[in-house]
Coordinates of C-alpha atoms in Angstrom, one line a residue:
M210 CA -82.8 -9.9 -82.6
N211 CA -81.5 -8.6 -85.9
F212 CA -80.1 -5.1 -86.5
I213 CA -83.3 -3.8 -88.0
E214 CA -85.3 -4.7 -84.9
Y215 CA -82.6 -3.3 -82.7
D216 CA -82.6 0.0 -84.7
L217 CA -86.4 0.2 -84.4
L218 CA -86.3 -0.3 -80.6
F219 CA -83.5 2.2 -80.2
E220 CA -85.3 4.7 -82.4
S221 CA -88.7 4.3 -80.5
R222 CA -86.8 4.7 -77.2
N223 CA -85.1 7.9 -78.5
Q224 CA -88.4 9.2 -79.8
L225 CA -90.1 8.7 -76.4
I226 CA -87.3 10.5 -74.6
E227 CA -87.5 13.4 -77.1
E228 CA -91.3 13.7 -76.7
I229 CA -91.3 13.7 -72.9
T230 CA -88.2 15.8 -72.3
E231 CA -90.0 19.1 -72.7
L232 CA -93.1 18.2 -70.6
E233 CA -93.6 19.9 -67.3
D234 CA -93.7 18.0 -64.1
K235 CA -97.4 18.7 -63.7
T236 CA -98.1 17.1 -67.1
L237 CA -95.8 14.2 -66.5
N238 CA -97.4 13.3 -63.2
H239 CA -101.1 14.0 -64.2
K240 CA -103.4 11.1 -63.8
P241 CA -106.6 11.5 -65.9
V242 CA -108.4 9.2 -63.5
P243 CA -107.2 7.4 -60.3
D244 CA -106.9 4.0 -62.0
I245 CA -104.9 5.2 -65.0
W246 CA -101.1 5.6 -64.8
S247 CA -99.5 9.0 -65.5
I248 CA -96.9 9.5 -68.2
A249 CA -94.2 9.4 -65.6
Q250 CA -95.5 6.1 -64.2
I251 CA -95.6 4.6 -67.6
C252 CA -92.1 5.8 -68.4
H253 CA -90.8 4.5 -65.1
H254 CA -92.5 1.1 -65.8
L255 CA -90.8 1.0 -69.2
Y256 CA -87.4 1.9 -67.7
L257 CA -87.7 -0.9 -65.0
S258 CA -89.0 -3.4 -67.6
E259 CA -86.0 -2.6 -69.9
Q260 CA -83.7 -3.0 -66.9
A261 CA -85.2 -6.3 -65.8
I262 CA -85.1 -7.7 -69.4
T263 CA -81.5 -6.6 -69.8
E264 CA -80.5 -8.3 -66.5
A265 CA -82.3 -11.5 -67.6
I266 CA -80.5 -11.6 -70.9
A267 CA -77.1 -10.8 -69.3
R268 CA -77.7 -13.6 -66.7
G269 CA -78.7 -16.0 -69.5
I270 CA -75.6 -15.2 -71.5
R271 CA -73.4 -15.4 -68.4
D272 CA -74.9 -18.7 -67.2
K273 CA -75.1 -20.4 -70.6
D274 CA -73.4 -23.8 -70.9
Y275 CA -72.0 -23.4 -74.5
K276 CA -70.5 -26.9 -74.5
N277 CA -73.9 -28.7 -74.1
I278 CA -76.2 -26.7 -76.4
I279 CA -79.4 -28.5 -77.2
Q280 CA -81.2 -27.6 -80.5
K281 CA -84.8 -26.7 -79.9
N282 CA -87.7 -26.1 -82.3
I283 CA -88.4 -22.4 -82.6
Y284 CA -92.0 -22.8 -81.4
L285 CA -90.7 -24.0 -78.0
I286 CA -88.6 -20.8 -77.7
S287 CA -91.3 -18.4 -78.8
D288 CA -94.2 -19.9 -76.9
M289 CA -94.3 -17.9 -73.7
K290 CA -96.5 -20.4 -72.0
K291 CA -93.6 -22.8 -72.1
N292 CA -91.2 -20.2 -70.8
S293 CA -93.0 -19.6 -67.5
N294 CA -89.7 -19.3 -65.6
L295 CA -88.7 -16.3 -67.7
L296 CA -92.1 -14.6 -67.2
T297 CA -92.1 -15.4 -63.4
S298 CA -88.6 -13.9 -63.2
F299 CA -89.6 -10.8 -65.2
Y300 CA -92.9 -10.1 -63.4
H301 CA -91.4 -10.7 -59.9
H302 CA -88.5 -8.4 -60.5
K303 CA -88.1 -6.5 -57.2
N304 CA -88.7 -3.0 -58.7
L305 CA -90.9 -3.6 -61.7
F306 CA -94.2 -2.2 -60.4
N307 CA -92.9 0.2 -57.7
Y308 CA -93.9 3.8 -58.5
Q309 CA -91.9 6.8 -57.6
K310 CA -92.9 10.3 -58.5
L311 CA -90.5 11.5 -61.1

């Protein structure tokens, strides 16, 4: 990730926080229909997703064998079908889809 992408992610995160900070609990927890998530549920999901991704990146950096790096074609890295272990780890994160009223 380059600095521009990081800045955009950081800015969008800050914008979201700014927009929801002044919302009342009733608005945050309102579900338009039973099968649609509330703003609070969506934000909680984003928070847990960010946490799970950060943990996966940290684990990858920590466990990396820097002495035996194998060069790979970029399409192998970017094709998520070939990275099923990462997806499985991400989607089976213990708290990813648990909802708590905020």
